[in-house]
Short mmCIF file of N, CA and C in Angstrom, two decimals:
data_model
loop_
_atom_site.label_atom_id
_atom_site.label_comp_id
_atom_site.label_asym_id
_atom_site.label_seq_id
_atom_site.Cartn_x
_atom_site.Cartn_y
_atom_site.Cartn_z
N MET Y 14 -11.57 -17.44 0.78
CA MET Y 14 -12.87 -16.53 0.72
C MET Y 14 -12.51 -15.24 1.39
N LYS Y 15 -12.95 -13.95 1.01
CA LYS Y 15 -12.72 -12.99 1.67
C LYS Y 15 -13.27 -12.75 3.06
N LEU Y 16 -12.77 -12.15 3.74
CA LEU Y 16 -13.13 -11.53 5.07
C LEU Y 16 -14.50 -10.76 4.74
N ARG Y 17 -14.62 -10.00 4.11
CA ARG Y 17 -15.86 -9.41 3.85
C ARG Y 17 -16.98 -10.47 3.74
N GLU Y 18 -17.01 -11.50 3.09
CA GLU Y 18 -17.87 -12.55 2.72
C GLU Y 18 -18.16 -13.47 4.02
N ILE Y 19 -17.29 -13.64 4.85
CA ILE Y 19 -17.47 -14.27 6.06
C ILE Y 19 -17.99 -13.75 7.22
N ILE Y 20 -18.00 -12.62 7.15
CA ILE Y 20 -18.46 -11.54 8.36
C ILE Y 20 -19.84 -11.14 8.22
N LYS Y 21 -20.51 -11.31 7.01
CA LYS Y 21 -21.58 -11.00 6.67
C LYS Y 21 -22.70 -11.34 7.80
N GLU Y 22 -22.95 -12.33 8.41
CA GLU Y 22 -23.68 -12.87 9.21
C GLU Y 22 -23.65 -12.46 10.70
N ILE Y 23 -22.17 -11.81 10.78
CA ILE Y 23 -21.86 -11.53 12.26
C ILE Y 23 -22.83 -10.29 12.79
N PRO Y 24 -23.19 -10.24 13.96
CA PRO Y 24 -24.02 -8.67 14.13
C PRO Y 24 -22.84 -7.78 14.21
N ASP Y 25 -23.60 -6.49 14.03
CA ASP Y 25 -22.54 -5.36 14.17
C ASP Y 25 -21.80 -5.08 15.19
N ASP Y 26 -22.32 -5.46 16.59
CA ASP Y 26 -21.92 -5.33 17.85
C ASP Y 26 -20.82 -6.28 18.39
N ASP Y 27 -20.83 -7.25 17.62
CA ASP Y 27 -19.73 -8.35 18.08
C ASP Y 27 -18.34 -7.99 17.59
N TRP Y 28 -17.43 -8.33 18.03
CA TRP Y 28 -15.88 -7.74 17.99
C TRP Y 28 -15.28 -8.65 17.20
N LEU Y 29 -14.40 -8.03 16.08
CA LEU Y 29 -13.56 -9.20 15.44
C LEU Y 29 -12.16 -8.63 15.76
N GLU Y 30 -11.45 -9.70 16.05
CA GLU Y 30 -9.93 -9.40 16.19
C GLU Y 30 -9.31 -10.02 14.92
N ILE Y 31 -8.37 -9.27 14.39
CA ILE Y 31 -7.76 -9.65 13.07
C ILE Y 31 -6.20 -9.58 12.96
N ILE Y 32 -5.55 -10.83 12.39
CA ILE Y 32 -4.30 -10.79 12.58
C ILE Y 32 -3.86 -11.42 10.99
N GLU Y 33 -2.77 -10.38 10.69
CA GLU Y 33 -2.54 -10.75 9.33
C GLU Y 33 -1.15 -11.61 9.15
N GLN Y 34 -1.01 -12.55 8.23
CA GLN Y 34 -0.20 -13.40 8.48
C GLN Y 34 0.79 -12.76 7.15
N SER Y 35 1.86 -12.13 7.47
CA SER Y 35 2.68 -11.33 6.64
C SER Y 35 3.96 -12.00 5.83
N SER Y 36 4.06 -13.27 6.68
CA SER Y 36 5.02 -14.21 6.06
C SER Y 36 5.00 -15.33 6.50
N ILE Y 37 5.80 -16.45 6.09
CA ILE Y 37 5.66 -17.80 6.82
C ILE Y 37 5.69 -17.69 8.42
N ASN Y 38 6.62 -16.96 8.68
CA ASN Y 38 7.01 -16.79 10.43
C ASN Y 38 6.65 -15.85 11.14
N TYR Y 39 5.68 -14.94 10.36
CA TYR Y 39 5.61 -13.64 11.01
C TYR Y 39 4.00 -13.34 10.83
N ARG Y 40 3.45 -12.75 12.25
CA ARG Y 40 2.30 -12.43 12.17
C ARG Y 40 2.08 -10.83 12.59
N SER Y 41 1.28 -10.14 12.06
CA SER Y 41 1.08 -8.75 12.41
C SER Y 41 -0.60 -8.52 13.10
N PHE Y 42 -0.73 -7.96 14.51
CA PHE Y 42 -1.97 -7.76 14.98
C PHE Y 42 -2.42 -6.45 14.11
N ILE Y 43 -3.54 -6.68 13.38
CA ILE Y 43 -4.18 -5.36 12.83
C ILE Y 43 -4.97 -4.94 13.82
N GLY Y 44 -5.91 -5.40 14.85
CA GLY Y 44 -6.56 -4.91 15.60
C GLY Y 44 -7.88 -5.56 15.98
N ARG Y 45 -8.65 -4.86 16.94
CA ARG Y 45 -9.75 -5.62 17.63
C ARG Y 45 -10.86 -4.51 17.77
N ALA Y 46 -12.03 -4.58 17.16
CA ALA Y 46 -13.12 -3.67 17.16
C ALA Y 46 -14.61 -4.48 17.03
N PRO Y 47 -15.27 -3.45 17.33
CA PRO Y 47 -16.74 -4.07 17.05
C PRO Y 47 -16.95 -4.08 15.37
N LYS Y 48 -17.61 -5.08 14.88
CA LYS Y 48 -17.80 -5.25 13.37
C LYS Y 48 -18.08 -4.10 12.68
N LYS Y 49 -19.03 -3.03 13.13
CA LYS Y 49 -19.65 -1.84 12.50
C LYS Y 49 -18.32 -1.08 12.25
N TYR Y 50 -17.12 -1.05 12.83
CA TYR Y 50 -16.02 -0.47 12.64
C TYR Y 50 -15.16 -0.83 11.86
N ILE Y 51 -15.04 -2.10 11.18
CA ILE Y 51 -14.36 -2.56 10.40
C ILE Y 51 -14.42 -2.20 8.96
N VAL Y 52 -13.75 -1.40 8.34
CA VAL Y 52 -13.72 -0.77 7.08
C VAL Y 52 -12.79 -0.90 6.26
N GLY Y 53 -12.58 -0.76 4.93
CA GLY Y 53 -11.52 -0.62 4.09
C GLY Y 53 -11.00 -1.81 3.85
N GLU Y 54 -9.67 -1.62 3.25
CA GLU Y 54 -9.11 -2.61 2.56
C GLU Y 54 -8.96 -4.20 3.33
N VAL Y 55 -9.02 -4.20 4.35
CA VAL Y 55 -8.79 -5.37 5.21
C VAL Y 55 -9.90 -6.16 4.93
N LEU Y 56 -11.18 -5.53 4.57
CA LEU Y 56 -12.53 -6.36 4.12
C LEU Y 56 -12.18 -7.51 2.77
N ASP Y 57 -11.19 -6.82 2.08
CA ASP Y 57 -10.49 -7.52 0.92
C ASP Y 57 -9.54 -8.80 1.05
N TYR Y 58 -9.27 -8.74 2.35
CA TYR Y 58 -8.03 -9.69 2.56
C TYR Y 58 -8.57 -11.15 2.47
N GLU Y 59 -7.99 -12.14 2.31
CA GLU Y 59 -8.07 -13.57 2.26
C GLU Y 59 -8.17 -14.12 3.46
N ALA Y 60 -9.29 -14.61 3.97
CA ALA Y 60 -8.98 -15.44 5.43
C ALA Y 60 -8.64 -16.67 5.28
N LEU Y 61 -7.44 -16.86 6.08
CA LEU Y 61 -6.82 -18.11 5.94
C LEU Y 61 -7.27 -19.12 7.36
N TYR Y 62 -8.08 -18.38 8.46
CA TYR Y 62 -8.34 -19.12 9.44
C TYR Y 62 -9.58 -18.36 10.42
N ILE Y 63 -10.33 -19.22 10.64
CA ILE Y 63 -11.25 -18.58 11.53
C ILE Y 63 -11.05 -19.40 12.92
N GLY Y 64 -10.91 -18.52 14.00
CA GLY Y 64 -10.67 -18.80 15.27
C GLY Y 64 -12.09 -19.02 16.08
N GLU Y 65 -11.99 -19.83 17.17
CA GLU Y 65 -13.34 -20.05 17.80
C GLU Y 65 -13.86 -18.78 18.51
N VAL Y 66 -15.16 -18.78 18.54
CA VAL Y 66 -15.76 -17.70 19.12
C VAL Y 66 -15.62 -17.60 20.64
N LYS Y 67 -15.16 -16.36 21.16
CA LYS Y 67 -15.21 -16.29 22.85
C LYS Y 67 -16.23 -15.48 23.10
N LYS Y 68 -17.18 -15.82 23.91
CA LYS Y 68 -18.42 -15.10 24.20
C LYS Y 68 -18.02 -14.37 25.57
N ASN Y 69 -18.63 -13.12 25.84
CA ASN Y 69 -18.57 -12.19 26.71
C ASN Y 69 -20.03 -12.05 27.09
N LYS Y 70 -20.17 -11.15 28.36
CA LYS Y 70 -21.73 -11.07 28.72
C LYS Y 70 -22.30 -10.23 27.59
N ASN Y 71 -22.07 -9.28 26.81
CA ASN Y 71 -22.45 -8.40 26.13
C ASN Y 71 -22.42 -8.82 24.45
N TYR Y 72 -21.41 -9.40 24.25
CA TYR Y 72 -20.95 -9.66 22.81
C TYR Y 72 -19.99 -10.87 22.51
N GLN Y 73 -19.88 -11.39 21.26
CA GLN Y 73 -18.85 -12.36 21.10
C GLN Y 73 -17.64 -11.90 20.36
N ASN Y 74 -16.25 -12.22 20.53
CA ASN Y 74 -15.33 -12.08 19.83
C ASN Y 74 -15.03 -13.04 18.99
N HIS Y 75 -14.80 -12.85 17.64
CA HIS Y 75 -14.49 -13.66 16.60
C HIS Y 75 -13.12 -13.55 16.12
N ARG Y 76 -12.37 -14.34 15.84
CA ARG Y 76 -10.97 -14.11 15.42
C ARG Y 76 -10.45 -14.60 14.20
N PHE Y 77 -9.73 -13.85 13.35
CA PHE Y 77 -9.79 -14.24 11.98
C PHE Y 77 -8.02 -13.85 11.80
N LEU Y 78 -7.56 -15.16 11.00
CA LEU Y 78 -6.21 -14.88 10.43
C LEU Y 78 -6.38 -14.48 8.83
N VAL Y 79 -5.77 -13.52 8.55
CA VAL Y 79 -5.99 -13.04 7.10
C VAL Y 79 -4.83 -13.03 6.29
N GLU Y 80 -4.70 -12.70 5.01
CA GLU Y 80 -3.49 -12.61 4.44
C GLU Y 80 -3.97 -11.48 3.35
N ASP Y 81 -3.02 -10.68 3.01
CA ASP Y 81 -3.12 -9.67 1.70
C ASP Y 81 -2.59 -10.15 0.70
N LYS Y 82 -3.45 -10.96 -0.54
CA LYS Y 82 -2.97 -11.33 -1.67
C LYS Y 82 -2.26 -10.59 -2.59
N PHE Y 83 -2.60 -9.05 -2.41
CA PHE Y 83 -1.97 -8.20 -3.02
C PHE Y 83 -0.34 -8.00 -2.80
N ILE Y 84 0.03 -8.02 -1.69
CA ILE Y 84 1.29 -8.00 -1.21
C ILE Y 84 1.96 -9.20 -1.91
N GLU Y 85 1.55 -10.34 -1.77
CA GLU Y 85 2.14 -11.62 -2.30
C GLU Y 85 2.40 -11.53 -3.85
N HIS Y 86 1.69 -10.91 -4.77
CA HIS Y 86 1.58 -10.99 -5.99
C HIS Y 86 2.49 -9.61 -6.61
N SER Y 87 2.43 -8.58 -5.76
CA SER Y 87 3.26 -7.40 -6.06
C SER Y 87 4.60 -7.40 -5.74
N GLY Y 88 5.08 -8.41 -5.07
CA GLY Y 88 6.79 -8.45 -4.52
C GLY Y 88 6.93 -7.64 -3.58
N ARG Y 89 6.28 -6.71 -2.70
CA ARG Y 89 6.67 -6.04 -1.68
C ARG Y 89 7.03 -6.86 -0.63
#
């Protein structure tokens, strides 16, 4: 399922932490920001794993492991 679909119900002020599964043994930290600032092609990445939600005083942090399916099929 695409990240865009999974995060629909998450409040805009909650934070998303996004990590990309680049290969079998390698992961890249894409970033951490409030949901309202997460835009662009990363929203079309496939979500491989949804981590547990960490709660802070004013917001929640949602963790996602994603994969860019375009890279897998294009041979880059």
